[in-house]
């Protein structure tokens, strides 16, 4: 029997669109750099005022919101069933948003099975895992999970700035929305809220990339605390060093170069665009 015969019938409207990238001139020809693919779905009756934009994590693609590796409905479907208009993006260079080295620069390393197991099934916590419905040795589910991964850009600042630009343009088109980010897209949510505070009605940040000032091997660092590129701060901050000096040691987990200073006021994102919800 075809597996889809067991899936529940739903009445929805659905479609897709593109947020185009930048035009790049190379060798007398014009190319596009970093388009954003957007898939949308809405229920027969929308019961909530603001759509939810789902932004996937690093190395993955928008499919992470559609289904689980073992075939259960994902967050996108559940949110549509709850009455939300839902938009799922593929960040530039991932999923259906193509990556061209000629315009976007070098890629970071690929995503191995060993790296995946180290992140999601760390040996030191064996026996304590509660978040994965399939067993550690379920190779079929692990195959399906790893299949969706691809390399990230090797330039974190470049990719964050580009992704924030594309999602900002998406909100310019669709209006006020809620951002639901995951992992590496966490900084992008802060950047979009900083650039369009009137259009971001809320941020749900699931396991956002961090901690502040973290270094991510092979791709870059969160130089500006919450992101790899500058945010607005109040009082104004001219350099990352000023930001580190005003950040309590506990906030940056005593990372090298951070120090606690009681005299400068603690910088806060300005203007405060939303009350974010962080989930680990």
Coordinates of C-alpha atoms in Angstrom, one line a residue:
X1 CA 0.0 0.0 0.0
X2 CA 1.3 3.5 -0.9
X3 CA 2.4 5.2 2.3
X4 CA 0.4 8.4 1.5
X5 CA -2.9 6.5 1.7
X6 CA -2.6 6.7 5.5
X7 CA -2.0 10.4 5.6
X8 CA -5.0 12.6 6.7
X9 CA -6.7 14.6 4.0
X10 CA -6.4 18.4 4.5
X11 CA -7.9 21.4 2.8
X12 CA -5.1 24.0 2.4
X13 CA -3.9 26.7 0.0
X14 CA -0.2 26.4 -0.9
X15 CA 2.4 27.8 -3.3
X16 CA 5.9 29.1 -3.5
X17 CA 7.8 32.3 -4.4
X18 CA 11.4 33.5 -4.6
X19 CA 13.1 36.5 -3.0
X20 CA 15.7 37.2 -5.6
X21 CA 19.4 37.7 -4.8
X22 CA 21.9 40.3 -5.8
X23 CA 23.0 40.7 -9.4
X24 CA 26.8 40.0 -9.8
X25 CA 28.8 40.9 -12.8
X26 CA 31.6 38.4 -13.7
X27 CA 33.4 38.1 -17.0
X28 CA 30.9 40.2 -18.9
X29 CA 28.0 38.1 -17.7
X30 CA 25.4 38.7 -15.0
X31 CA 24.6 36.1 -12.3
X32 CA 22.3 36.0 -9.3
X33 CA 23.8 35.6 -5.8
X34 CA 21.9 34.1 -2.9
X35 CA 18.2 33.8 -3.8
X36 CA 15.7 32.7 -1.1
X37 CA 13.2 30.0 -1.8
X38 CA 9.9 30.4 0.1
X39 CA 7.2 27.7 0.3
X40 CA 3.9 28.8 1.9
X41 CA 0.8 27.0 3.1
X42 CA -2.4 28.3 4.8
X43 CA -5.4 26.6 6.2
X44 CA -8.9 26.9 4.8
X45 CA -9.6 29.5 7.6
X46 CA -6.7 31.5 9.0
X47 CA -7.4 32.2 12.7
X48 CA -4.3 34.1 13.8
X49 CA -3.4 37.6 12.7
X50 CA 0.3 37.1 11.8
X51 CA 1.9 34.5 9.7
X52 CA 4.8 32.4 11.0
X53 CA 8.1 32.3 9.0
X54 CA 10.1 29.1 9.7
X55 CA 13.8 29.5 9.3
X56 CA 15.9 26.3 9.4
X57 CA 19.2 25.6 11.1
X58 CA 22.7 25.4 9.8
X59 CA 23.5 22.9 7.0
X60 CA 19.9 21.8 6.8
X61 CA 16.9 23.1 4.7
X62 CA 13.3 24.0 5.1
X63 CA 12.3 20.3 5.0
X64 CA 13.3 20.1 8.7
X65 CA 9.9 21.8 9.5
X66 CA 7.8 19.6 7.2
X67 CA 8.2 16.0 8.6
X68 CA 10.3 14.2 11.1
X69 CA 13.0 11.6 10.0
X70 CA 10.7 8.8 11.0
X71 CA 7.7 10.2 9.0
X72 CA 5.6 12.1 11.6
X73 CA 4.1 15.5 10.8
X74 CA 6.4 18.4 11.4
X75 CA 6.0 21.8 12.9
X76 CA 4.8 23.4 9.6
X77 CA 1.9 21.1 9.3
X78 CA 0.9 21.4 12.9
X79 CA 1.0 25.2 12.8
X80 CA -1.2 25.2 9.7
X81 CA -3.6 22.9 11.4
X82 CA -3.6 25.3 14.4
X83 CA -4.8 28.1 12.0
X84 CA -1.6 29.9 11.1
X85 CA -0.4 31.0 7.7
X86 CA 3.0 29.4 7.5
X87 CA 6.0 30.2 5.3
X88 CA 9.0 27.9 5.1
X89 CA 12.3 29.2 3.7
X90 CA 15.4 27.6 2.3
X91 CA 18.2 29.8 3.4
X92 CA 20.4 31.0 0.5
X93 CA 22.7 28.2 -0.6
X94 CA 20.7 25.5 1.0
X95 CA 17.9 23.2 -0.1
X96 CA 16.1 24.7 -3.1
X97 CA 18.1 27.9 -2.9
X98 CA 21.1 27.1 -5.0
X99 CA 24.7 27.6 -4.0
X100 CA 27.2 28.9 -6.6
X101 CA 30.8 29.1 -5.4
X102 CA 31.5 31.7 -8.1
X103 CA 29.1 34.2 -6.4
X104 CA 28.9 33.1 -2.8
X105 CA 32.4 32.0 -2.1
X106 CA 33.8 28.8 -0.7
X107 CA 31.8 26.3 1.2
X108 CA 32.5 24.9 4.7
X109 CA 33.0 21.2 5.3
X110 CA 30.3 18.6 4.7
X111 CA 28.2 17.1 7.5
X112 CA 29.3 13.5 8.4
X113 CA 27.5 10.8 10.2
X114 CA 30.1 10.9 13.0
X115 CA 29.4 14.7 13.5
X116 CA 25.7 14.1 13.5
X117 CA 25.9 11.4 16.1
X118 CA 28.3 13.5 18.2
X119 CA 25.7 16.4 18.2
X120 CA 22.5 14.5 18.6
X121 CA 23.6 11.3 20.4
X122 CA 26.6 12.3 22.4
X123 CA 28.1 9.2 24.1
X124 CA 28.7 10.9 27.4
X125 CA 24.9 11.3 27.7
X126 CA 24.0 7.8 26.5
X127 CA 21.0 6.5 28.4
X128 CA 19.6 10.1 29.0
X129 CA 18.3 10.8 25.5
X130 CA 14.6 11.6 25.5
X131 CA 14.1 13.9 22.5
X132 CA 14.6 11.3 19.7
X133 CA 11.7 8.9 19.0
X134 CA 13.9 6.6 17.0
X135 CA 16.6 4.4 18.5
X136 CA 20.3 5.4 18.4
X137 CA 20.9 2.4 16.1
X138 CA 18.1 3.2 13.7
X139 CA 20.2 3.6 10.6
X140 CA 17.3 4.1 8.2
X141 CA 16.0 7.1 10.2
X142 CA 19.6 8.4 10.5
X143 CA 20.1 8.0 6.8
X144 CA 17.0 10.1 6.1
X145 CA 18.1 12.7 8.6
X146 CA 21.7 13.1 7.2
X147 CA 20.4 13.2 3.6
X148 CA 19.0 16.7 4.1
X149 CA 22.3 18.2 5.3
X150 CA 24.7 20.2 3.1
X151 CA 27.7 22.5 3.7
X152 CA 27.4 26.0 5.0
X153 CA 29.1 29.1 3.6
X154 CA 32.7 29.3 4.9
X155 CA 32.0 33.0 5.7
X156 CA 29.6 33.3 8.6
X157 CA 29.3 37.1 8.5
X158 CA 28.6 37.1 4.7
X159 CA 25.9 34.5 5.0
X160 CA 24.2 36.0 8.0
X161 CA 24.1 39.5 6.4
X162 CA 22.7 38.0 3.1
X163 CA 20.1 35.8 4.9
X164 CA 18.9 38.8 7.0
X165 CA 18.6 40.9 3.9
X166 CA 16.5 38.3 2.1
X167 CA 14.2 37.6 5.0
X168 CA 13.8 41.4 5.6
X169 CA 12.7 41.6 1.9
X170 CA 10.3 38.8 2.5
X171 CA 8.7 40.6 5.4
X172 CA 8.5 43.8 3.3
X173 CA 6.4 41.7 0.9
X174 CA 4.1 39.8 3.4
X175 CA 3.9 42.3 6.3
X176 CA 4.1 41.8 10.0
X177 CA 5.1 38.2 11.0
X178 CA 6.4 36.0 13.7
X179 CA 9.9 34.5 13.1
X180 CA 10.6 30.9 14.3
X181 CA 14.3 30.3 14.0
X182 CA 16.5 27.3 14.8
X183 CA 20.2 27.0 15.6
X184 CA 22.3 28.8 13.1
X185 CA 19.4 30.9 11.9
X186 CA 19.0 32.4 15.5
X187 CA 21.3 35.3 14.7
X188 CA 19.4 36.0 11.5
X189 CA 16.3 36.5 13.6
X190 CA 17.9 39.2 15.7
X191 CA 19.3 40.9 12.6
X192 CA 15.9 41.0 10.9
X193 CA 14.2 42.4 14.0
X194 CA 16.9 45.0 14.2
X195 CA 16.4 46.1 10.6
X196 CA 12.5 45.8 10.6
X197 CA 11.4 46.2 14.2
X198 CA 7.9 47.2 13.1
X199 CA 7.4 44.0 11.0
X200 CA 8.7 41.4 13.6
X201 CA 5.9 40.7 16.0
X202 CA 7.7 38.0 17.8
X203 CA 10.7 35.6 17.7
X204 CA 10.7 32.0 18.8
X205 CA 14.4 31.0 18.9
X206 CA 14.9 27.3 19.2
X207 CA 18.4 26.4 20.3
X208 CA 19.8 29.6 18.8
X209 CA 23.5 29.7 17.9
X210 CA 25.6 30.8 20.8
X211 CA 26.8 31.6 23.4
X212 CA 27.6 35.2 22.8
X213 CA 30.9 35.7 20.9
X214 CA 31.1 32.0 20.2
X215 CA 33.6 30.7 17.5
X216 CA 32.1 28.2 15.1
X217 CA 34.9 26.1 13.6
X218 CA 35.4 26.4 9.8
X219 CA 32.9 29.2 9.3
X220 CA 33.5 32.1 11.7
X221 CA 32.6 33.8 15.0
X222 CA 29.7 35.7 16.5
X223 CA 32.0 38.8 16.6
X224 CA 29.2 41.1 17.7
X225 CA 28.0 39.0 20.5
X226 CA 24.6 37.8 19.2
X227 CA 25.6 37.8 15.5
X228 CA 28.6 37.9 13.2
X229 CA 27.7 41.3 11.8
X230 CA 26.8 44.5 13.7
X231 CA 23.5 45.1 15.4
X232 CA 22.1 48.4 16.8
X233 CA 23.0 48.9 20.4
X234 CA 22.1 51.5 23.1
X235 CA 24.3 53.0 24.3
X236 CA 26.1 53.0 20.9
X237 CA 29.0 50.5 20.5
X238 CA 31.7 51.3 18.0
X239 CA 33.6 48.0 18.1
X240 CA 33.2 44.4 19.2
X241 CA 35.8 45.1 21.8
X242 CA 33.6 47.7 23.5
X243 CA 30.8 45.2 23.5
X244 CA 32.9 42.5 25.1
X245 CA 34.1 45.0 27.8
X246 CA 30.5 45.8 28.8
X247 CA 29.3 42.1 28.8
X248 CA 29.3 40.4 32.2
X249 CA 31.7 37.4 32.2
X250 CA 28.8 35.1 33.1
X251 CA 27.0 36.1 29.9
X252 CA 29.8 35.0 27.6
X253 CA 30.7 32.0 29.7
X254 CA 34.2 33.3 30.3
X255 CA 35.3 33.1 26.7
X256 CA 38.8 34.3 25.9
X257 CA 38.9 38.1 25.6
X258 CA 35.8 38.7 27.6
X259 CA 36.0 40.6 30.9
X260 CA 33.5 41.9 33.4
X261 CA 33.4 45.7 33.9
X262 CA 30.9 47.3 36.3
X263 CA 31.3 50.8 35.0
X264 CA 30.0 50.8 31.4
X265 CA 26.3 50.4 31.0
X266 CA 25.4 47.0 29.6
X267 CA 24.5 47.3 25.9
X268 CA 21.1 46.1 24.9
X269 CA 19.6 45.7 21.4
X270 CA 18.0 49.0 20.4
X271 CA 15.2 49.6 19.8
X272 CA 13.9 46.5 21.7
X273 CA 11.8 45.1 18.8
X274 CA 10.2 42.0 20.4
X275 CA 10.0 39.9 23.5
X276 CA 11.8 36.8 22.2
X277 CA 11.0 33.2 23.4
X278 CA 14.2 31.1 23.6
X279 CA 13.9 27.3 23.7
X280 CA 16.6 24.7 24.3

